[in-house]
Amino acid sequence: MNVLEYEAKQLLQSFHIPIPHGVVLHPGDNAPTAPIVLKSQVHTGGRGKAGGVIVIQHGDTTSPMHDIFALAIAGERPSCILAEEVIPIATEFYLSLVINRSEATIDLVASTHGGMSVEAQDIRNLFRHAIEPTTVDAVSDLLADYLAIPDKSFVLQDMVANLLACFIKNDATLLEINPLIITPPGELIAGDCKMTLDDDARFRHPEWHFERPPASTTFVTLDRNGTVATIANGAGLAMATVDAVRAAHLIPANFLDIGGNATVDGIVRCFRSIVAFPRVTAIVINIFGGIVRCDDVAKAIIQARDQFPQLPSVYIRLSGSYSQEATRLLTQRHLTLYPDIQSCLREINHES
Ligand code: GDP
Ligand code: MN
């Protein structure tokens, strides 16, 4: 899971890594006063090149703020903006910790050419050393030489030790500071931070409450006059569901994969699209809860029934994560759960 820059910087700050002062802005908040840097908070990199990072030295910041909120980067629009003090830059370095799977080590990687041009650099010129808590001082000294800042070797030792602790304690698989800014008076500050955390370690991090990226829902209309709408999660299950509807001699109206990050609101919006089909008399819901929680799907079904009085009958089959809670919620509302998709389709054929 990728976390947003401001979330990653909060983690850095809790490990005493210097970051710029900043505030998080939401739509409707007052525009900050210049000088300021406005940074789109989306779950991907390359924001600078996409126009998602604006340095405003003076003047009104209202319209740049609106521009960033309106700009989708890799399909994602930011729900917030990080507004930071403008840091004067003498040099931009690249510094990261990555997992080296073939050697089973954590590697410290650095480049003297940080910032937005880092990809253009020849990888043979990169600094790359395996690192562990006992070798932090020695590796940091090599790093100081590589970056040609030997006078900063003690500062780097502290920073690298803290970064490594932050990486390990948070079960990160990537921690990237680009740019690592060196200011004219010689201070080192993390100008940007990208962090990827290991989803499989979630069970030992009750403190993880990060903003989720938007769900990647795929809705495809198959037949405007179809009679059975489908809702499933995962492209494979969604295709299998459409095939099963056809095999039962019914006409599928749509293909819908609600995606892995589906929220209750997002699923309710899918029902809204389905209500628009004129001939649909049944909705088949086929969920295998993995990342998607069955109880979220159940809540969405209940909300959709309350919200859309004309909602066609639902035929639900679900299993997997939180299915017991889902079953409880749905049976309280007198909704029938079917053991498999064939039973759903038999029932639809039986009733029509
Ligand atoms: P990314 O493109 O998603 O990696 O976004 P960054 O946060 O790295 O910002 C891109 C570039 O904007 C940086 O490499 C800097 O050159 C510039 N930038 C970001 N913050 C500041 C700042 O505080 N001062 C100055 N002068 N430039 C900044
Ligand atoms: Mn960056």
Short mmCIF file of C-alpha atoms and ligand atoms in Angstrom, two decimals:
data_model
loop_
_atom_site.label_atom_id
_atom_site.label_comp_id
_atom_site.label_asym_id
_atom_site.label_seq_id
_atom_site.Cartn_x
_atom_site.Cartn_y
_atom_site.Cartn_z
CA MET A 1 0.00 0.00 0.00
CA ASN A 2 1.27 3.46 -0.92
CA VAL A 3 0.58 6.19 1.62
CA LEU A 4 0.14 9.86 0.80
CA GLU A 5 3.11 12.22 1.06
CA TYR A 6 1.73 14.02 4.13
CA GLU A 7 1.10 10.68 5.87
CA ALA A 8 4.63 9.49 5.04
CA LYS A 9 6.05 12.78 6.33
CA GLN A 10 4.16 12.37 9.62
CA LEU A 11 5.89 9.01 9.99
CA LEU A 12 9.26 10.61 9.17
CA GLN A 13 8.64 13.35 11.72
CA SER A 14 7.89 10.82 14.43
CA PHE A 15 11.38 9.43 13.74
CA HIS A 16 12.96 12.91 14.01
CA ILE A 17 13.67 13.36 10.29
CA PRO A 18 13.47 17.07 9.40
CA ILE A 19 10.53 17.93 7.10
CA PRO A 20 9.19 21.32 5.93
CA HIS A 21 6.43 22.94 8.00
CA GLY A 22 3.10 22.34 6.34
CA VAL A 23 -0.67 22.06 6.65
CA VAL A 24 -3.17 19.82 4.89
CA LEU A 25 -5.90 21.68 2.94
CA HIS A 26 -9.28 20.29 1.96
CA PRO A 27 -11.73 21.68 -0.64
CA GLY A 28 -13.41 24.78 0.81
CA ASP A 29 -10.47 25.69 3.05
CA ASN A 30 -9.07 29.21 2.79
CA ALA A 31 -6.20 29.60 0.36
CA PRO A 32 -2.86 29.97 2.15
CA THR A 33 -0.65 33.03 1.79
CA ALA A 34 2.44 33.04 -0.44
CA PRO A 35 5.27 32.16 -0.42
CA ILE A 36 4.03 28.58 -0.32
CA VAL A 37 4.41 25.22 -2.09
CA LEU A 38 1.15 23.47 -2.97
CA LYS A 39 1.40 19.73 -3.48
CA SER A 40 -1.33 17.42 -4.73
CA GLN A 41 -1.83 14.43 -2.40
CA VAL A 42 -2.33 11.45 -4.70
CA HIS A 43 -1.09 7.89 -4.36
CA THR A 44 1.45 8.10 -7.20
CA GLY A 45 4.73 9.82 -7.99
CA GLY A 46 5.63 12.16 -10.84
CA ARG A 47 3.34 14.89 -9.55
CA GLY A 48 5.85 17.65 -10.33
CA LYS A 49 5.93 16.79 -14.04
CA ALA A 50 2.13 16.43 -14.12
CA GLY A 51 1.62 19.93 -12.70
CA GLY A 52 0.65 18.75 -9.23
CA VAL A 53 3.40 20.66 -7.40
CA ILE A 54 3.32 24.47 -7.60
CA VAL A 55 5.83 26.79 -5.95
CA ILE A 56 4.19 30.21 -5.45
CA GLN A 57 6.61 32.98 -4.47
CA HIS A 58 4.04 35.79 -4.28
CA GLY A 59 0.50 36.70 -5.25
CA ASP A 60 -2.86 35.03 -4.84
CA THR A 61 -2.86 31.27 -4.25
CA THR A 62 -6.60 30.69 -4.77
CA SER A 63 -6.55 29.72 -8.43
CA PRO A 64 -3.45 27.46 -8.25
CA MET A 65 -5.15 25.72 -5.32
CA HIS A 66 -8.32 25.17 -7.39
CA ASP A 67 -6.20 24.00 -10.34
CA ILE A 68 -4.53 21.30 -8.23
CA PHE A 69 -7.84 20.08 -6.80
CA ALA A 70 -9.21 19.80 -10.36
CA LEU A 71 -6.16 18.01 -11.78
CA ALA A 72 -6.34 14.20 -11.98
CA ILE A 73 -2.92 12.53 -11.85
CA ALA A 74 -2.84 8.93 -13.12
CA GLY A 75 -6.64 9.00 -12.87
CA GLU A 76 -6.73 10.18 -9.26
CA ARG A 77 -7.95 13.56 -8.07
CA PRO A 78 -6.55 14.67 -4.72
CA SER A 79 -8.88 14.82 -1.73
CA CYS A 80 -6.38 17.16 -0.07
CA ILE A 81 -3.36 19.36 -0.78
CA LEU A 82 -0.22 19.69 1.29
CA ALA A 83 0.73 23.38 1.65
CA GLU A 84 4.34 23.76 2.76
CA GLU A 85 6.84 26.53 3.43
CA VAL A 86 9.13 27.16 0.45
CA ILE A 87 12.51 25.66 1.21
CA PRO A 88 15.46 27.28 -0.57
CA ILE A 89 17.36 24.57 -2.42
CA ALA A 90 21.15 24.46 -2.84
CA THR A 91 21.21 20.82 -3.99
CA GLU A 92 18.67 18.03 -4.46
CA PHE A 93 19.73 14.48 -3.64
CA TYR A 94 17.87 11.20 -3.98
CA LEU A 95 17.90 8.84 -0.99
CA SER A 96 15.94 5.64 -0.47
CA LEU A 97 15.73 2.38 1.40
CA VAL A 98 14.53 -0.61 -0.60
CA ILE A 99 14.26 -4.33 -0.03
CA ASN A 100 16.78 -6.29 -2.09
CA ARG A 101 14.92 -9.57 -2.47
CA SER A 102 17.70 -11.56 -4.16
CA GLU A 103 20.21 -10.74 -1.39
CA ALA A 104 17.60 -10.59 1.41
CA THR A 105 18.93 -7.22 2.55
CA ILE A 106 17.72 -3.67 2.99
CA ASP A 107 19.69 -1.46 0.59
CA LEU A 108 20.43 2.23 0.93
CA VAL A 109 20.30 3.83 -2.52
CA ALA A 110 21.35 7.39 -3.29
CA SER A 111 21.97 9.69 -6.21
CA THR A 112 23.65 13.08 -6.42
CA HIS A 113 21.04 14.04 -9.04
CA GLY A 114 17.79 14.13 -7.10
CA GLY A 115 14.54 15.88 -7.90
CA MET A 116 12.54 15.34 -11.02
CA SER A 117 15.51 14.31 -13.21
CA VAL A 118 16.49 11.27 -11.15
CA GLU A 119 15.20 8.76 -13.71
CA ALA A 120 17.53 10.24 -16.34
CA GLN A 121 20.59 9.29 -14.34
CA ASP A 122 22.80 6.35 -15.30
CA ILE A 123 22.12 3.67 -12.67
CA ARG A 124 25.82 2.70 -12.67
CA ASN A 125 26.51 6.00 -10.93
CA LEU A 126 24.09 5.31 -8.08
CA PHE A 127 25.22 4.66 -4.54
CA ARG A 128 23.94 1.27 -3.37
CA HIS A 129 24.88 -0.51 -0.16
CA ALA A 130 23.22 -3.11 2.02
CA ILE A 131 22.55 -1.65 5.44
CA GLU A 132 21.52 -2.84 8.87
CA PRO A 133 21.46 -1.16 12.29
CA THR A 134 25.04 -2.22 13.09
CA THR A 135 26.50 -0.81 9.85
CA VAL A 136 24.67 2.53 9.78
CA ASP A 137 27.70 4.65 10.74
CA ALA A 138 30.08 3.05 8.26
CA VAL A 139 27.59 3.15 5.37
CA SER A 140 26.63 6.76 6.19
CA ASP A 141 30.29 7.79 6.00
CA LEU A 142 30.53 6.23 2.53
CA LEU A 143 27.32 8.06 1.62
CA ALA A 144 28.71 11.40 2.82
CA ASP A 145 31.76 10.87 0.59
CA TYR A 146 29.61 9.88 -2.37
CA LEU A 147 27.39 12.96 -1.97
CA ALA A 148 30.54 15.09 -1.48
CA ILE A 149 29.35 16.40 1.89
CA PRO A 150 31.99 14.87 4.22
CA ASP A 151 31.31 17.60 6.80
CA LYS A 152 27.73 16.21 7.10
CA SER A 153 28.68 12.66 7.95
CA PHE A 154 27.43 12.87 11.57
CA VAL A 155 24.14 14.43 10.46
CA LEU A 156 23.79 11.67 7.86
CA GLN A 157 24.53 8.96 10.43
CA ASP A 158 21.63 10.21 12.54
CA MET A 159 19.32 10.62 9.59
CA VAL A 160 20.09 7.20 8.11
CA ALA A 161 19.70 5.50 11.52
CA ASN A 162 16.30 7.17 11.94
CA LEU A 163 15.23 6.32 8.39
CA LEU A 164 16.19 2.69 8.90
CA ALA A 165 14.24 2.56 12.17
CA CYS A 166 11.23 4.18 10.46
CA PHE A 167 11.49 1.66 7.60
CA ILE A 168 11.70 -1.40 9.88
CA LYS A 169 9.15 -0.34 12.52
CA ASN A 170 6.57 0.49 9.86
CA ASP A 171 7.12 -2.68 7.79
CA ALA A 172 7.97 -0.58 4.76
CA THR A 173 9.04 -2.09 1.47
CA LEU A 174 10.11 1.29 0.06
CA LEU A 175 11.00 4.60 1.68
CA GLU A 176 12.10 7.22 -0.80
CA ILE A 177 13.14 10.80 -0.12
CA ASN A 178 13.36 12.73 -3.37
CA PRO A 179 14.45 15.41 -3.14
CA LEU A 180 16.55 15.25 -0.03
CA ILE A 181 17.14 19.01 0.05
CA ILE A 182 20.35 20.59 1.18
CA THR A 183 19.67 24.27 1.90
CA PRO A 184 22.18 27.09 1.29
CA PRO A 185 23.16 27.13 5.00
CA GLY A 186 23.67 23.34 4.77
CA GLU A 187 20.60 21.87 6.48
CA LEU A 188 19.26 18.51 5.27
CA ILE A 189 15.46 18.38 4.86
CA ALA A 190 13.16 15.70 3.38
CA GLY A 191 11.46 17.67 0.58
CA ASP A 192 9.26 14.79 -0.53
CA CYS A 193 8.60 11.29 0.73
CA LYS A 194 7.12 8.24 -0.91
CA MET A 195 6.47 5.23 1.27
CA THR A 196 5.12 1.78 0.48
CA LEU A 197 4.03 -0.34 3.44
CA ASP A 198 3.58 -4.10 3.44
CA ASP A 199 -0.15 -4.88 3.39
CA ASP A 200 0.54 -8.30 4.85
CA ALA A 201 1.87 -6.64 8.03
CA ARG A 202 -1.41 -4.83 8.68
CA PHE A 203 -2.32 -7.21 11.51
CA ARG A 204 0.43 -5.78 13.70
CA HIS A 205 -0.36 -2.13 12.97
CA PRO A 206 -3.66 -1.15 14.60
CA GLU A 207 -2.42 2.45 14.27
CA TRP A 208 -2.64 2.37 10.45
CA HIS A 209 -5.46 4.65 9.38
CA PHE A 210 -4.27 5.89 6.01
CA GLU A 211 -6.39 7.45 3.29
CA ARG A 212 -7.32 4.78 0.80
CA PRO A 213 -6.77 5.33 -2.92
CA PRO A 214 -10.00 5.53 -4.94
CA ALA A 215 -11.44 2.17 -5.96
CA SER A 216 -10.73 0.97 -9.46
CA THR A 217 -14.30 0.15 -10.42
CA THR A 218 -14.92 -1.13 -13.94
CA PHE A 219 -18.49 -0.83 -15.23
CA VAL A 220 -19.24 -1.97 -18.78
CA THR A 221 -22.67 -1.81 -20.37
CA LEU A 222 -23.34 -5.05 -22.27
CA ASP A 223 -26.95 -4.59 -23.30
CA ARG A 224 -29.20 -1.57 -22.65
CA ASN A 225 -32.18 -3.95 -22.75
CA GLY A 226 -30.62 -6.63 -20.58
CA THR A 227 -32.81 -8.04 -17.81
CA VAL A 228 -30.22 -9.11 -15.24
CA ALA A 229 -27.65 -6.72 -13.78
CA THR A 230 -24.46 -8.09 -12.24
CA ILE A 231 -22.24 -6.92 -9.38
CA ALA A 232 -19.03 -8.81 -8.60
CA ASN A 233 -15.51 -8.18 -7.38
CA GLY A 234 -12.46 -9.05 -9.43
CA ALA A 235 -12.48 -9.17 -13.23
CA GLY A 236 -12.47 -12.99 -13.30
CA LEU A 237 -15.45 -13.39 -11.01
CA ALA A 238 -17.28 -10.57 -12.81
CA MET A 239 -16.79 -12.34 -16.19
CA ALA A 240 -17.80 -15.70 -14.73
CA THR A 241 -20.96 -14.09 -13.32
CA VAL A 242 -21.91 -12.63 -16.71
CA ASP A 243 -21.26 -16.04 -18.33
CA ALA A 244 -23.43 -17.79 -15.74
CA VAL A 245 -26.29 -15.36 -16.43
CA ARG A 246 -26.05 -16.12 -20.17
CA ALA A 247 -25.81 -19.87 -19.54
CA ALA A 248 -29.08 -19.60 -17.58
CA HIS A 249 -30.70 -18.13 -20.76
CA LEU A 250 -31.01 -14.67 -19.21
CA ILE A 251 -29.71 -11.42 -20.70
CA PRO A 252 -26.91 -9.71 -18.73
CA ALA A 253 -27.15 -5.92 -18.83
CA ASN A 254 -23.67 -5.13 -17.56
CA PHE A 255 -20.26 -6.25 -16.37
CA LEU A 256 -19.22 -4.74 -13.04
CA ASP A 257 -16.02 -5.28 -11.09
CA ILE A 258 -16.27 -3.14 -7.95
CA GLY A 259 -12.48 -3.43 -7.44
CA GLY A 260 -10.44 -4.09 -4.35
CA ASN A 261 -10.86 -0.78 -2.55
CA ALA A 262 -14.61 -0.42 -2.92
CA THR A 263 -16.21 1.73 -0.23
CA VAL A 264 -19.87 1.61 0.82
CA ASP A 265 -20.52 4.92 -1.02
CA GLY A 266 -18.76 3.64 -4.12
CA ILE A 267 -20.90 0.50 -4.22
CA VAL A 268 -24.09 2.52 -3.71
CA ARG A 269 -23.10 4.58 -6.78
CA CYS A 270 -22.89 1.33 -8.78
CA PHE A 271 -26.51 0.59 -7.84
CA ARG A 272 -27.42 4.05 -9.14
CA SER A 273 -25.98 3.11 -12.57
CA ILE A 274 -27.96 -0.13 -12.54
CA VAL A 275 -31.27 1.58 -11.73
CA ALA A 276 -30.90 3.46 -15.02
CA PHE A 277 -31.34 0.27 -17.08
CA PRO A 278 -34.99 0.15 -18.23
CA ARG A 279 -35.53 -3.65 -18.37
CA VAL A 280 -33.51 -4.95 -15.47
CA THR A 281 -35.72 -6.98 -13.10
CA ALA A 282 -33.01 -8.73 -11.07
CA ILE A 283 -29.56 -7.88 -9.72
CA VAL A 284 -27.15 -10.75 -9.15
CA ILE A 285 -24.51 -9.95 -6.53
CA ASN A 286 -21.53 -12.30 -6.49
CA ILE A 287 -18.82 -11.37 -3.98
CA PHE A 288 -15.78 -13.28 -2.84
CA GLY A 289 -14.50 -11.08 -0.02
CA GLY A 290 -10.73 -10.77 0.10
CA ILE A 291 -9.70 -7.16 0.28
CA VAL A 292 -13.33 -6.14 -0.26
CA ARG A 293 -15.28 -6.63 2.94
CA CYS A 294 -18.59 -8.47 2.61
CA ASP A 295 -20.13 -6.30 5.35
CA ASP A 296 -19.36 -3.16 3.30
CA VAL A 297 -21.18 -4.75 0.37
CA ALA A 298 -24.10 -5.64 2.69
CA LYS A 299 -24.31 -2.07 3.99
CA ALA A 300 -24.31 -0.76 0.42
CA ILE A 301 -27.13 -3.15 -0.57
CA ILE A 302 -29.22 -1.96 2.38
CA GLN A 303 -28.53 1.73 1.66
CA ALA A 304 -29.31 1.29 -2.02
CA ARG A 305 -32.67 -0.35 -1.21
CA ASP A 306 -33.54 2.57 1.06
CA GLN A 307 -32.33 5.15 -1.44
CA PHE A 308 -33.81 3.72 -4.65
CA PRO A 309 -37.42 2.53 -4.14
CA GLN A 310 -37.49 1.24 -7.73
CA LEU A 311 -34.48 -1.02 -7.13
CA PRO A 312 -35.00 -4.44 -8.79
CA SER A 313 -34.87 -7.58 -6.60
CA VAL A 314 -31.42 -8.57 -5.40
CA TYR A 315 -30.05 -12.13 -5.44
CA ILE A 316 -27.01 -12.30 -3.23
CA ARG A 317 -24.22 -14.81 -2.91
CA LEU A 318 -21.25 -13.82 -0.82
CA SER A 319 -18.41 -15.47 1.06
CA GLY A 320 -15.03 -14.50 2.47
CA SER A 321 -13.95 -11.69 4.75
CA TYR A 322 -16.60 -10.38 7.17
CA SER A 323 -19.28 -12.59 5.61
CA GLN A 324 -20.78 -13.41 9.02
CA GLU A 325 -21.42 -9.73 9.75
CA ALA A 326 -22.80 -9.35 6.24
CA THR A 327 -25.16 -12.29 6.71
CA ARG A 328 -26.40 -10.85 10.00
CA LEU A 329 -27.06 -7.40 8.46
CA LEU A 330 -28.86 -8.83 5.43
CA THR A 331 -31.02 -11.36 7.25
CA GLN A 332 -32.11 -8.63 9.69
CA ARG A 333 -33.51 -6.90 6.59
CA HIS A 334 -35.17 -10.15 5.47
CA LEU A 335 -32.89 -10.54 2.48
CA THR A 336 -32.19 -14.06 1.28
CA LEU A 337 -28.63 -15.28 0.84
CA TYR A 338 -27.94 -18.00 -1.71
CA PRO A 339 -25.13 -20.56 -1.37
CA ASP A 340 -23.97 -20.19 -4.98
CA ILE A 341 -24.65 -18.27 -8.16
CA GLN A 342 -26.58 -21.16 -9.78
CA SER A 343 -29.17 -21.03 -6.98
CA CYS A 344 -29.55 -17.27 -7.53
CA LEU A 345 -30.16 -17.80 -11.25
CA ARG A 346 -32.55 -20.75 -10.72
CA GLU A 347 -34.59 -18.52 -8.41
CA ILE A 348 -34.67 -15.70 -10.99
CA ASN A 349 -35.83 -18.10 -13.71
CA HIS A 350 -38.37 -19.58 -11.35
CA GLU A 351 -39.88 -16.18 -10.53
CA SER A 352 -40.02 -14.84 -14.11
P1 GDP B 1 7.11 14.52 -7.24
O1 GDP B 1 7.27 15.10 -8.62
O2 GDP B 1 5.79 13.80 -7.09
O3 GDP B 1 8.25 13.66 -6.83
O4 GDP B 1 7.02 15.78 -6.23
P2 GDP B 1 8.14 16.52 -5.35
O5 GDP B 1 7.58 16.77 -4.02
O6 GDP B 1 9.45 15.79 -5.39
O7 GDP B 1 8.29 17.93 -6.04
C1 GDP B 1 8.87 18.08 -7.32
C2 GDP B 1 9.88 19.20 -7.35
O8 GDP B 1 9.28 20.41 -6.92
C3 GDP B 1 11.07 19.00 -6.44
O9 GDP B 1 12.06 18.17 -6.98
C4 GDP B 1 11.55 20.44 -6.28
O10 GDP B 1 12.41 20.79 -7.34
C5 GDP B 1 10.28 21.26 -6.37
N1 GDP B 1 9.92 21.64 -4.97
C6 GDP B 1 9.14 20.94 -4.10
N2 GDP B 1 9.11 21.57 -2.90
C7 GDP B 1 9.90 22.67 -3.01
C8 GDP B 1 10.31 23.72 -2.12
O11 GDP B 1 9.93 23.78 -0.96
N3 GDP B 1 11.13 24.68 -2.62
C9 GDP B 1 11.56 24.67 -3.90
N4 GDP B 1 12.38 25.65 -4.31
N5 GDP B 1 11.23 23.70 -4.76
C10 GDP B 1 10.41 22.71 -4.34
MN MN B 2 9.68 13.67 -5.40
#
